[in-house]
Amino acid sequence: MVAHAEDVVPPRPALLAFAARWLLTTNHKEIGTLYLWLSFTLFFIAGAMAMVIRLELFQPGIQFAQPLFYNQMLTMHGLLMVFGVVMPGFVGLANWQIPLMIGAPDMALPRLNNFSFWILPFAFTLLISSLFMEGGAPNFGWTFYAPLSTTYGPPSTDFFILGVHMMGISSVLGAINIIVTIFNLRAPGMTLMQMPLFVWTWLITAFLLIMVMPVLAGVVTMMLTDRHFGTSFFSAAGGGDPVMFQHIFWFFGHPEVYILILPGFGIASQIIPTFARKKLFGYNSMVYATVAIAVLSFVVWGHHMFTTGMPLFGELFFMYATMLIAVPTGVKVFNWVATMWRGSMTFETPMLFAIGFVILFTIGGFSGLMLALVPADFQYHDTFFVVAHFHYVLYPGAIFGTMAAVYYWLPKWTGHMYDERLGKLHFWVAVVAVNLTFFPMHFSGLAGMPRRVVDYSLQFADFNMVSSIGAGLLGLTQVLFLYIVIKTIRGGPKASARVWDGAEGLEWTVPSPAPLHTFETPPQFPPVMDRDVDEGTPIRNE
Amino acid sequence: MTSFAGRLKCGLMTSVLWGFSHPAAAVVLDLREGVTDMSRRIQELHHLSLWICVVMGVVVFGAMFYSMFAHRRSRHPQPANFHESTLVEVVWTVIPVLILVFMAIPATTALMDIEDNSDADLTVLITASQWKWHYQYLEADIGFYSNLTTPDEQINNLAPKGEHYLLEADNPLVLPTHKKVRFLVTSNDVIHSWWVPDFAVKQDAIPGFINEAWTRVNEPGLYRGQCTELCGKDHAYMPVVVHVIPEAEFNQWIDDQRLARELASGEAVADRAKTWSIAELMTIGEQVFLGHCATCHEPTGLGQGSTYPALAGGVIPTGPLTAHIDRVMNGKADTEMQAWAPQLSDRELAAVITYERNAWGNATADVIQPRAIYAAR
Ligand SMILES: [Cu+2]
């Protein structure tokens, strides 16, 4: 990763060369690295905001954050985590891995790839800079419901709108690139139904992105015209409807939550077979289940809106459709368990994170099923029960998924093995901290604590204190993760090409670290796997 | 502005003083049972779905943990070879579908009853605004605002927090037992949501639209909830308090309210007849200001940045009087500055405007009489 500067530019002053290399690069690996570092940086910023939130909620009463500032923190935390951490993180993984996994020399549209990335730092700088503007940053929650965000939004809302447009353009271009790459650049002989599942889930994610990011762009544009150009899309006074905002938003928002999780499914489907040393169980049903989830995700948006005064028929429709999603999701979980069944498992860090993903994500899935039942949702809705639910699917889902992927492929990217002891330590502390942080939220929600409050009544105090302690611990694990990653980049035991003895797939046929240019001539598919793997994971008989 | 470290110290100290002093309540992990038939049905539905999830979790995670134990490499060095089985896959698709149908039936019947708003004995129009509720009894033609009463000292950790911290209001909604009460819910500004957990009633208040909900409470008591939709700065400070009393008492209460209204209008007449001194108005005005305006404009009148303008030295509070009266009485459309004419009496309005024009160095020396407000209505 570090030694290839000379490939790109002739000798120039070091700083300039460095800047030019990263600004102008069209190499999928370098762009992948950029995406991952951007995601990691924003993870620390958005995480710091979560720390402010948890510090304030440590006890009842106002201690550290005034209400208006608190609302800005929870809004920015949500926006940055969704759009700045999870999405770019997954795109970074896609950039690195999709060409390697399908045997392509690069992404199909390398310049577009560069452009997609370089929009993002500007979009997020714009968004974060709103914290320092008159009137403060957006303070209406990441769901930015009208009219709180339109008529009543702070002036910085317009910067937020522009920022969302920029992120949307980046995502759509990135998604187009991924689709084109997957359809056109697969190694000769690799049919769609032979693609690794990570590639499959990303293909479906990319279609979701293309379909819903324009809807998001539409809704923020309608906000903009409502705010400045005299329209009344979301204002009843002018003949519009604030609930229409929610319909449009969640028509984007529900597929969006699957955008945030499907690549994670793909990652688990790569890692579990590797460390179970057994082929993925039910490959076909995995693909079909992912497609089914993606299709269903377009007809369940109403389950975010049961209390808005939806007619009975609408409530029933969205309830049944939502419950139906449990079926393909269940199929995936059962397939992972069946993959492990009678395998020959070892538990290196990527496997630990993947198993943590499956178990904790499933818990989030269970609470999702409970939330689907409309009468019960009337009690759960907009309480901390919902906060617990979506943090269970997003932290151990999207974030554990990404971390599992980083541990899994880091030796391929850097050529070094990470420190296994530290990796395991990271996992165990993270698992404890995640549960300490988010499990009590179920209880405070059931007891009646609304979400997005800066202060709460005394009955919720104990649960909140535990959550805050957990969150502090969870914050510390990120520092450990950063340390492990940097340590691995700088050195460590040399990784072999195959890295893991159970690993299958084209990415493990190129040397570690993967050279800047790979598969300049199309590889043979299916590949012959190298038997020379790292110490500690002896070769098994096929 | 104190330093962060200072605040941290202060926060920790107050935590030692007050934070842990709340009565040690038993830890409750369950959804509340509540006090209506519907809230109990919903709790049962919650238990049903929870236990189904627990059982499925035990089965799935049990298989996983067994496999992790028994099929780890040191015990099971040779992995098996199977990777599909149509029968198994069909089974674990069909069984979940059956379980879902089993859950959907009670959910559907409960939902149909929740949505049956017909045959109400009593209708209450609930109107939300930042950050208070207004209750209007449509049949009896009585209405009032309901505001948080928790003092700022408790919120800012300067006094011990009371038992019902943040869940206490000046005028609770009063309802009779055993009557089907229909709620019409709407809002004047942003979206709020009216929730009483013990009734299992949660309904969004949407500006320009009216939503319906209903309840029938069997047990008298005080029930507490909160606004559950983020509605701006003081979203956390918007309690819902409902006082449920037997029907006879309720009828008495309605009569009392009518009487009180007549008394108040008599008082208003007296207020108008009297010429008030600036000292009297300033005293009342300060109370009104602290109670209703200071959350945005700050007790110092300095406001909060550009979001809430400073009134000390402000353009309107030191400018022409009619503009000031107009702004306070009618508010400014599409901003958080709401119309106060419907919420405050002539006396209170006269007092708070007098106060704003003479406090914090605003030396206009204007004295506004309640009769001037009456004339401006
Ligand atoms: Cu509210």
PDB file of N, CA, C and O in Angstrom, chain A residues 59 62 64 67 71 134 151-152 277 282 285 307-308 315 320 323 335 340 342-345 375 378-382 447 450 452 455 457, chain B residues 7 15 32 46 71 73 76-77 79-80 83 89 92 100 108 115 155 157 165 189 195 197 202-204 211 228-229 232 235 237 306 334:
ATOM      1  N   GLN A  59     -27.082  11.120  33.808  1.00  0.00           N
ATOM      2  CA  GLN A  59     -27.963  11.382  34.943  1.00  0.00           C
ATOM      3  C   GLN A  59     -29.104  12.266  34.510  1.00  0.00           C
ATOM      4  O   GLN A  59     -28.963  13.018  33.568  1.00  0.00           O
ATOM      5  N   ILE A  62     -29.819  18.686  33.529  1.00  0.00           N
ATOM      6  CA  ILE A  62     -28.945  19.185  32.463  1.00  0.00           C
ATOM      7  C   ILE A  62     -27.558  19.362  33.041  1.00  0.00           C
ATOM      8  O   ILE A  62     -27.379  20.104  33.997  1.00  0.00           O
ATOM      9  N   PHE A  64     -24.187  18.825  30.789  1.00  0.00           N
ATOM     10  CA  PHE A  64     -23.123  19.211  29.860  1.00  0.00           C
ATOM     11  C   PHE A  64     -23.637  19.875  28.602  1.00  0.00           C
ATOM     12  O   PHE A  64     -22.957  20.678  28.003  1.00  0.00           O
ATOM     13  N   PRO A  67     -30.271  21.987  25.794  1.00  0.00           N
ATOM     14  CA  PRO A  67     -31.179  21.242  24.905  1.00  0.00           C
ATOM     15  C   PRO A  67     -30.926  21.470  23.417  1.00  0.00           C
ATOM     16  O   PRO A  67     -30.882  20.517  22.638  1.00  0.00           O
ATOM     17  N   ASN A  71     -29.756  18.568  20.794  1.00  0.00           N
ATOM     18  CA  ASN A  71     -30.480  18.167  19.581  1.00  0.00           C
ATOM     19  C   ASN A  71     -29.567  18.205  18.356  1.00  0.00           C
ATOM     20  O   ASN A  71     -29.714  17.390  17.440  1.00  0.00           O
ATOM     21  N   GLU A 134     -24.177  30.544  12.694  1.00  0.00           N
ATOM     22  CA  GLU A 134     -25.224  31.204  13.473  1.00  0.00           C
ATOM     23  C   GLU A 134     -26.447  30.304  13.534  1.00  0.00           C
ATOM     24  O   GLU A 134     -26.914  29.817  12.506  1.00  0.00           O
ATOM     25  N   THR A 151     -40.073  24.970   8.006  1.00  0.00           N
ATOM     26  CA  THR A 151     -40.439  26.261   8.575  1.00  0.00           C
ATOM     27  C   THR A 151     -39.597  26.605   9.797  1.00  0.00           C
ATOM     28  O   THR A 151     -39.222  27.757  10.000  1.00  0.00           O
ATOM     29  N   TYR A 152     -39.312  25.605  10.626  1.00  0.00           N
ATOM     30  CA  TYR A 152     -38.664  25.880  11.902  1.00  0.00           C
ATOM     31  C   TYR A 152     -37.178  25.545  11.901  1.00  0.00           C
ATOM     32  O   TYR A 152     -36.534  25.636  12.932  1.00  0.00           O
ATOM     33  N   ARG A 277     -14.360 -23.781   7.575  1.00  0.00           N
ATOM     34  CA  ARG A 277     -13.694 -24.665   6.611  1.00  0.00           C
ATOM     35  C   ARG A 277     -14.704 -25.558   5.902  1.00  0.00           C
ATOM     36  O   ARG A 277     -14.520 -26.751   5.723  1.00  0.00           O
ATOM     37  N   GLY A 282     -26.437 -23.391   1.426  1.00  0.00           N
ATOM     38  CA  GLY A 282     -27.576 -22.761   0.749  1.00  0.00           C
ATOM     39  C   GLY A 282     -27.222 -21.490   0.003  1.00  0.00           C
ATOM     40  O   GLY A 282     -27.888 -20.467   0.149  1.00  0.00           O
ATOM     41  N   SER A 285     -30.172 -20.039  -1.914  1.00  0.00           N
ATOM     42  CA  SER A 285     -31.222 -19.441  -1.093  1.00  0.00           C
ATOM     43  C   SER A 285     -30.703 -18.145  -0.452  1.00  0.00           C
ATOM     44  O   SER A 285     -31.480 -17.225  -0.191  1.00  0.00           O
ATOM     45  N   THR A 307     -48.141   5.749  13.987  1.00  0.00           N
ATOM     46  CA  THR A 307     -48.863   6.682  14.868  1.00  0.00           C
ATOM     47  C   THR A 307     -49.233   7.992  14.185  1.00  0.00           C
ATOM     48  O   THR A 307     -49.678   8.922  14.829  1.00  0.00           O
ATOM     49  N   THR A 308     -49.013   8.065  12.857  1.00  0.00           N
ATOM     50  CA  THR A 308     -49.310   9.336  12.194  1.00  0.00           C
ATOM     51  C   THR A 308     -50.776   9.456  11.800  1.00  0.00           C
ATOM     52  O   THR A 308     -51.158  10.415  11.148  1.00  0.00           O
ATOM     53  N   GLU A 315     -52.286   0.286   7.945  1.00  0.00           N
ATOM     54  CA  GLU A 315     -51.555  -0.313   9.067  1.00  0.00           C
ATOM     55  C   GLU A 315     -51.436  -1.821   8.888  1.00  0.00           C
ATOM     56  O   GLU A 315     -50.367  -2.403   9.098  1.00  0.00           O
ATOM     57  N   TYR A 320     -48.215  -6.645   7.870  1.00  0.00           N
ATOM     58  CA  TYR A 320     -47.988  -7.970   7.282  1.00  0.00           C
ATOM     59  C   TYR A 320     -46.703  -7.972   6.434  1.00  0.00           C
ATOM     60  O   TYR A 320     -45.899  -8.895   6.500  1.00  0.00           O
ATOM     61  N   MET A 323     -43.702  -8.091   8.694  1.00  0.00           N
ATOM     62  CA  MET A 323     -43.488  -9.402   9.316  1.00  0.00           C
ATOM     63  C   MET A 323     -42.895 -10.380   8.311  1.00  0.00           C
ATOM     64  O   MET A 323     -42.058 -11.213   8.649  1.00  0.00           O
ATOM     65  N   ASN A 335     -29.020 -20.356   7.488  1.00  0.00           N
ATOM     66  CA  ASN A 335     -27.948 -20.796   6.595  1.00  0.00           C
ATOM     67  C   ASN A 335     -26.569 -20.617   7.237  1.00  0.00           C
ATOM     68  O   ASN A 335     -25.690 -21.459   7.076  1.00  0.00           O
ATOM     69  N   MET A 340     -21.950 -23.398   9.830  1.00  0.00           N
ATOM     70  CA  MET A 340     -21.065 -23.732  10.942  1.00  0.00           C
ATOM     71  C   MET A 340     -21.212 -25.196  11.345  1.00  0.00           C
ATOM     72  O   MET A 340     -20.258 -25.822  11.806  1.00  0.00           O
ATOM     73  N   ARG A 342     -21.175 -28.860  11.874  1.00  0.00           N
ATOM     74  CA  ARG A 342     -20.248 -29.920  11.476  1.00  0.00           C
ATOM     75  C   ARG A 342     -19.121 -29.411  10.588  1.00  0.00           C
ATOM     76  O   ARG A 342     -18.562 -30.141   9.772  1.00  0.00           O
ATOM     77  N   GLY A 343     -18.801 -28.126  10.788  1.00  0.00           N
ATOM     78  CA  GLY A 343     -17.596 -27.617  10.155  1.00  0.00           C
ATOM     79  C   GLY A 343     -16.408 -27.958  11.037  1.00  0.00           C
ATOM     80  O   GLY A 343     -16.473 -28.834  11.901  1.00  0.00           O
ATOM     81  N   SER A 344     -15.322 -27.238  10.820  1.00  0.00           N
ATOM     82  CA  SER A 344     -14.129 -27.452  11.637  1.00  0.00           C
ATOM     83  C   SER A 344     -13.624 -26.066  11.990  1.00  0.00           C
ATOM     84  O   SER A 344     -12.760 -25.505  11.335  1.00  0.00           O
ATOM     85  N   MET A 345     -14.234 -25.532  13.065  1.00  0.00           N
ATOM     86  CA  MET A 345     -14.131 -24.089  13.278  1.00  0.00           C
ATOM     87  C   MET A 345     -12.935 -23.672  14.105  1.00  0.00           C
ATOM     88  O   MET A 345     -12.559 -24.324  15.076  1.00  0.00           O
ATOM     89  N   PRO A 375     -50.292  -2.814  17.243  1.00  0.00           N
ATOM     90  CA  PRO A 375     -50.757  -2.392  18.571  1.00  0.00           C
ATOM     91  C   PRO A 375     -49.597  -2.221  19.537  1.00  0.00           C
ATOM     92  O   PRO A 375     -49.553  -1.260  20.305  1.00  0.00           O
ATOM     93  N   PHE A 378     -47.600   0.948  19.019  1.00  0.00           N
ATOM     94  CA  PHE A 378     -48.114   2.165  19.634  1.00  0.00           C
ATOM     95  C   PHE A 378     -47.419   2.420  20.972  1.00  0.00           C
ATOM     96  O   PHE A 378     -47.249   3.563  21.377  1.00  0.00           O
ATOM     97  N   GLN A 379     -47.037   1.363  21.662  1.00  0.00           N
ATOM     98  CA  GLN A 379     -46.305   1.552  22.915  1.00  0.00           C
ATOM     99  C   GLN A 379     -44.806   1.756  22.682  1.00  0.00           C
ATOM    100  O   GLN A 379     -44.169   2.541  23.365  1.00  0.00           O
ATOM    101  N   TYR A 380     -44.227   1.038  21.722  1.00  0.00           N
ATOM    102  CA  TYR A 380     -42.773   1.109  21.539  1.00  0.00           C
ATOM    103  C   TYR A 380     -42.332   2.349  20.766  1.00  0.00           C
ATOM    104  O   TYR A 380     -41.217   2.835  20.951  1.00  0.00           O
ATOM    105  N   HIS A 381     -43.188   2.820  19.869  1.00  0.00           N
ATOM    106  CA  HIS A 381     -42.765   3.817  18.898  1.00  0.00           C
ATOM    107  C   HIS A 381     -42.161   5.055  19.556  1.00  0.00           C
ATOM    108  O   HIS A 381     -42.702   5.569  20.523  1.00  0.00           O
ATOM    109  N   ASP A 382     -41.069   5.538  18.974  1.00  0.00           N
ATOM    110  CA  ASP A 382     -40.412   6.751  19.462  1.00  0.00           C
ATOM    111  C   ASP A 382     -39.994   6.677  20.923  1.00  0.00           C
ATOM    112  O   ASP A 382     -39.892   7.693  21.602  1.00  0.00           O
ATOM    113  N   ALA A 447     -40.215   1.000  29.768  1.00  0.00           N
ATOM    114  CA  ALA A 447     -40.705   1.723  30.948  1.00  0.00           C
ATOM    115  C   ALA A 447     -41.301   3.065  30.561  1.00  0.00           C
ATOM    116  O   ALA A 447     -41.949   3.704  31.371  1.00  0.00           O
ATOM    117  N   PRO A 450     -39.166   8.367  26.220  1.00  0.00           N
ATOM    118  CA  PRO A 450     -39.169   8.745  24.813  1.00  0.00           C
ATOM    119  C   PRO A 450     -37.735   8.875  24.298  1.00  0.00           C
ATOM    120  O   PRO A 450     -36.815   9.103  25.070  1.00  0.00           O
ATOM    121  N   ARG A 452     -34.765  10.773  21.950  1.00  0.00           N
ATOM    122  CA  ARG A 452     -34.377  12.135  21.586  1.00  0.00           C
ATOM    123  C   ARG A 452     -34.692  13.150  22.678  1.00  0.00           C
ATOM    124  O   ARG A 452     -35.006  14.297  22.392  1.00  0.00           O
ATOM    125  N   ASP A 455     -33.281  15.068  28.703  1.00  0.00           N
ATOM    126  CA  ASP A 455     -33.441  14.897  30.147  1.00  0.00           C
ATOM    127  C   ASP A 455     -34.592  13.926  30.362  1.00  0.00           C
ATOM    128  O   ASP A 455     -35.445  13.766  29.482  1.00  0.00           O
ATOM    129  N   SER A 457     -37.091  11.458  33.438  1.00  0.00           N
ATOM    130  CA  SER A 457     -37.543  11.369  34.816  1.00  0.00           C
ATOM    131  C   SER A 457     -36.765  10.267  35.543  1.00  0.00           C
ATOM    132  O   SER A 457     -36.107   9.432  34.934  1.00  0.00           O
TER     133      SER A 457
ATOM    134  N   ARG B   7     -17.489  22.386  34.538  1.00  0.00           N
ATOM    135  CA  ARG B   7     -18.818  21.800  34.460  1.00  0.00           C
ATOM    136  C   ARG B   7     -18.810  20.349  34.866  1.00  0.00           C
ATOM    137  O   ARG B   7     -19.729  19.851  35.502  1.00  0.00           O
ATOM    138  N   SER B  15     -24.124  15.361  41.302  1.00  0.00           N
ATOM    139  CA  SER B  15     -24.574  13.979  41.227  1.00  0.00           C
ATOM    140  C   SER B  15     -24.464  13.334  42.595  1.00  0.00           C
ATOM    141  O   SER B  15     -25.329  12.587  43.015  1.00  0.00           O
ATOM    142  N   ARG B  32     -45.293  -1.771  30.525  1.00  0.00           N
ATOM    143  CA  ARG B  32     -46.304  -1.554  31.564  1.00  0.00           C
ATOM    144  C   ARG B  32     -47.615  -2.244  31.244  1.00  0.00           C
ATOM    145  O   ARG B  32     -48.027  -2.298  30.094  1.00  0.00           O
ATOM    146  N   HIS B  46     -47.303  -8.155  23.649  1.00  0.00           N
ATOM    147  CA  HIS B  46     -45.862  -7.970  23.873  1.00  0.00           C
ATOM    148  C   HIS B  46     -45.260  -9.252  24.449  1.00  0.00           C
ATOM    149  O   HIS B  46     -44.231  -9.732  23.976  1.00  0.00           O
ATOM    150  N   HIS B  71     -18.067 -28.509  17.102  1.00  0.00           N
ATOM    151  CA  HIS B  71     -17.475 -28.553  15.768  1.00  0.00           C
ATOM    152  C   HIS B  71     -16.304 -27.604  15.642  1.00  0.00           C
ATOM    153  O   HIS B  71     -16.036 -27.081  14.584  1.00  0.00           O
ATOM    154  N   ARG B  73     -12.267 -26.908  15.639  1.00  0.00           N
ATOM    155  CA  ARG B  73     -11.311 -27.754  14.919  1.00  0.00           C
ATOM    156  C   ARG B  73     -10.638 -28.765  15.838  1.00  0.00           C
ATOM    157  O   ARG B  73     -10.380 -29.894  15.445  1.00  0.00           O
ATOM    158  N   HIS B  76     -13.165 -31.500  16.103  1.00  0.00           N
ATOM    159  CA  HIS B  76     -13.818 -31.950  14.870  1.00  0.00           C
ATOM    160  C   HIS B  76     -12.960 -31.515  13.698  1.00  0.00           C
ATOM    161  O   HIS B  76     -13.304 -30.596  12.967  1.00  0.00           O
ATOM    162  N   PRO B  77     -11.789 -32.166  13.537  1.00  0.00           N
ATOM    163  CA  PRO B  77     -10.808 -31.670  12.562  1.00  0.00           C
ATOM    164  C   PRO B  77     -11.263 -31.803  11.117  1.00  0.00           C
ATOM    165  O   PRO B  77     -10.806 -31.050  10.260  1.00  0.00           O
ATOM    166  N   PRO B  79     -14.017 -31.264   8.472  1.00  0.00           N
ATOM    167  CA  PRO B  79     -15.343 -30.672   8.240  1.00  0.00           C
ATOM    168  C   PRO B  79     -16.185 -31.569   7.339  1.00  0.00           C
ATOM    169  O   PRO B  79     -15.657 -32.274   6.494  1.00  0.00           O
ATOM    170  N   ALA B  80     -17.484 -31.513   7.547  1.00  0.00           N
ATOM    171  CA  ALA B  80     -18.387 -32.239   6.665  1.00  0.00           C
ATOM    172  C   ALA B  80     -18.456 -31.530   5.325  1.00  0.00           C
ATOM    173  O   ALA B  80     -17.903 -30.439   5.146  1.00  0.00           O
ATOM    174  N   HIS B  83     -23.703 -28.858   1.696  1.00  0.00           N
ATOM    175  CA  HIS B  83     -23.934 -27.427   1.628  1.00  0.00           C
ATOM    176  C   HIS B  83     -25.293 -27.072   1.057  1.00  0.00           C
ATOM    177  O   HIS B  83     -25.533 -25.939   0.694  1.00  0.00           O
ATOM    178  N   GLU B  89     -34.406 -26.496   3.898  1.00  0.00           N
ATOM    179  CA  GLU B  89     -34.659 -25.098   3.565  1.00  0.00           C
ATOM    180  C   GLU B  89     -36.147 -24.806   3.471  1.00  0.00           C
ATOM    181  O   GLU B  89     -36.597 -23.741   3.871  1.00  0.00           O
ATOM    182  N   TRP B  92     -37.491 -24.615   7.128  1.00  0.00           N
ATOM    183  CA  TRP B  92     -37.247 -23.404   7.901  1.00  0.00           C
ATOM    184  C   TRP B  92     -37.719 -22.131   7.182  1.00  0.00           C
ATOM    185  O   TRP B  92     -37.500 -21.038   7.651  1.00  0.00           O
ATOM    186  N   LEU B 100     -45.503 -16.535  12.216  1.00  0.00           N
ATOM    187  CA  LEU B 100     -45.911 -15.158  11.950  1.00  0.00           C
ATOM    188  C   LEU B 100     -47.427 -15.044  11.890  1.00  0.00           C
ATOM    189  O   LEU B 100     -48.009 -14.105  12.436  1.00  0.00           O
ATOM    190  N   THR B 108     -53.921  -8.295  14.735  1.00  0.00           N
ATOM    191  CA  THR B 108     -54.934  -7.727  13.845  1.00  0.00           C
ATOM    192  C   THR B 108     -56.216  -7.406  14.602  1.00  0.00           C
ATOM    193  O   THR B 108     -56.787  -6.327  14.443  1.00  0.00           O
ATOM    194  N   GLU B 115     -58.670   0.985  16.299  1.00  0.00           N
ATOM    195  CA  GLU B 115     -59.081   1.943  15.278  1.00  0.00           C
ATOM    196  C   GLU B 115     -60.594   2.198  15.282  1.00  0.00           C
ATOM    197  O   GLU B 115     -61.095   2.944  14.451  1.00  0.00           O
ATOM    198  N   ILE B 155     -34.066  21.120  37.237  1.00  0.00           N
ATOM    199  CA  ILE B 155     -33.500  20.730  35.947  1.00  0.00           C
ATOM    200  C   ILE B 155     -32.001  21.037  35.919  1.00  0.00           C
ATOM    201  O   ILE B 155     -31.203  20.261  35.409  1.00  0.00           O
ATOM    202  N   ASN B 157     -29.999  21.063  38.392  1.00  0.00           N
ATOM    203  CA  ASN B 157     -29.325  20.386  39.499  1.00  0.00           C
ATOM    204  C   ASN B 157     -28.998  21.297  40.667  1.00  0.00           C
ATOM    205  O   ASN B 157     -28.029  21.090  41.370  1.00  0.00           O
ATOM    206  N   TYR B 165     -40.362  14.331  38.735  1.00  0.00           N
ATOM    207  CA  TYR B 165     -39.502  15.175  37.928  1.00  0.00           C
ATOM    208  C   TYR B 165     -39.830  15.032  36.433  1.00  0.00           C
ATOM    209  O   TYR B 165     -39.830  13.916  35.896  1.00  0.00           O
ATOM    210  N   ASP B 189     -47.963  23.956  15.563  1.00  0.00           N
ATOM    211  CA  ASP B 189     -46.679  24.318  14.950  1.00  0.00           C
ATOM    212  C   ASP B 189     -46.014  23.092  14.323  1.00  0.00           C
ATOM    213  O   ASP B 189     -46.259  22.790  13.179  1.00  0.00           O
ATOM    214  N   TRP B 195     -48.765  10.891  24.332  1.00  0.00           N
ATOM    215  CA  TRP B 195     -48.636   9.499  24.764  1.00  0.00           C
ATOM    216  C   TRP B 195     -48.891   9.348  26.249  1.00  0.00           C
ATOM    217  O   TRP B 195     -48.263  10.035  27.058  1.00  0.00           O
ATOM    218  N   PRO B 197     -48.534   6.070  28.463  1.00  0.00           N
ATOM    219  CA  PRO B 197     -48.213   4.640  28.411  1.00  0.00           C
ATOM    220  C   PRO B 197     -49.271   3.776  29.090  1.00  0.00           C
ATOM    221  O   PRO B 197     -49.597   2.697  28.588  1.00  0.00           O
ATOM    222  N   LYS B 202     -51.011   6.440  21.860  1.00  0.00           N
ATOM    223  CA  LYS B 202     -49.979   7.334  21.340  1.00  0.00           C
ATOM    224  C   LYS B 202     -50.454   7.815  19.983  1.00  0.00           C
ATOM    225  O   LYS B 202     -50.739   7.008  19.099  1.00  0.00           O
ATOM    226  N   GLN B 203     -50.589   9.121  19.839  1.00  0.00           N
ATOM    227  CA  GLN B 203     -51.095   9.631  18.574  1.00  0.00           C
ATOM    228  C   GLN B 203     -50.317  10.894  18.209  1.00  0.00           C
ATOM    229  O   GLN B 203     -50.149  11.783  19.038  1.00  0.00           O
ATOM    230  N   ASP B 204     -49.837  10.952  16.972  1.00  0.00           N
ATOM    231  CA  ASP B 204     -49.087  12.129  16.537  1.00  0.00           C
ATOM    232  C   ASP B 204     -50.021  13.320  16.395  1.00  0.00           C
ATOM    233  O   ASP B 204     -51.142  13.189  15.901  1.00  0.00           O
ATOM    234  N   ASN B 211     -55.996  13.871  14.105  1.00  0.00           N
ATOM    235  CA  ASN B 211     -55.974  12.423  14.284  1.00  0.00           C
ATOM    236  C   ASN B 211     -56.921  12.020  15.405  1.00  0.00           C
ATOM    237  O   ASN B 211     -57.233  12.823  16.275  1.00  0.00           O
ATOM    238  N   THR B 228     -43.700  12.358  22.531  1.00  0.00           N
ATOM    239  CA  THR B 228     -42.709  11.401  22.045  1.00  0.00           C
ATOM    240  C   THR B 228     -42.204  11.708  20.645  1.00  0.00           C
ATOM    241  O   THR B 228     -41.531  10.882  20.054  1.00  0.00           O
ATOM    242  N   GLU B 229     -42.545  12.857  20.089  1.00  0.00           N
ATOM    243  CA  GLU B 229     -41.975  13.168  18.775  1.00  0.00           C
ATOM    244  C   GLU B 229     -41.104  14.397  18.934  1.00  0.00           C
ATOM    245  O   GLU B 229     -41.573  15.409  19.463  1.00  0.00           O
ATOM    246  N   GLY B 232     -38.402  20.043  18.873  1.00  0.00           N
ATOM    247  CA  GLY B 232     -37.604  21.233  19.091  1.00  0.00           C
ATOM    248  C   GLY B 232     -36.922  21.195  20.450  1.00  0.00           C
ATOM    249  O   GLY B 232     -36.831  20.153  21.086  1.00  0.00           O
ATOM    250  N   HIS B 235     -38.403  19.509  23.804  1.00  0.00           N
ATOM    251  CA  HIS B 235     -39.130  18.258  23.601  1.00  0.00           C
ATOM    252  C   HIS B 235     -39.200  17.424  24.885  1.00  0.00           C
ATOM    253  O   HIS B 235     -40.200  16.761  25.155  1.00  0.00           O
ATOM    254  N   TYR B 237     -39.468  18.462  27.770  1.00  0.00           N
ATOM    255  CA  TYR B 237     -40.166  19.161  28.851  1.00  0.00           C
ATOM    256  C   TYR B 237     -41.631  19.371  28.513  1.00  0.00           C
ATOM    257  O   TYR B 237     -42.167  20.455  28.679  1.00  0.00           O
ATOM    258  N   SER B 306     -28.768  33.633  17.533  1.00  0.00           N
ATOM    259  CA  SER B 306     -29.725  34.166  16.567  1.00  0.00           C
ATOM    260  C   SER B 306     -31.021  33.375  16.582  1.00  0.00           C
ATOM    261  O   SER B 306     -31.974  33.722  15.916  1.00  0.00           O
ATOM    262  N   ASP B 334     -44.973  31.165  11.513  1.00  0.00           N
ATOM    263  CA  ASP B 334     -43.898  30.298  11.056  1.00  0.00           C
ATOM    264  C   ASP B 334     -42.602  30.470  11.823  1.00  0.00           C
ATOM    265  O   ASP B 334     -41.534  30.146  11.313  1.00  0.00           O
TER     266      ASP B 334
END
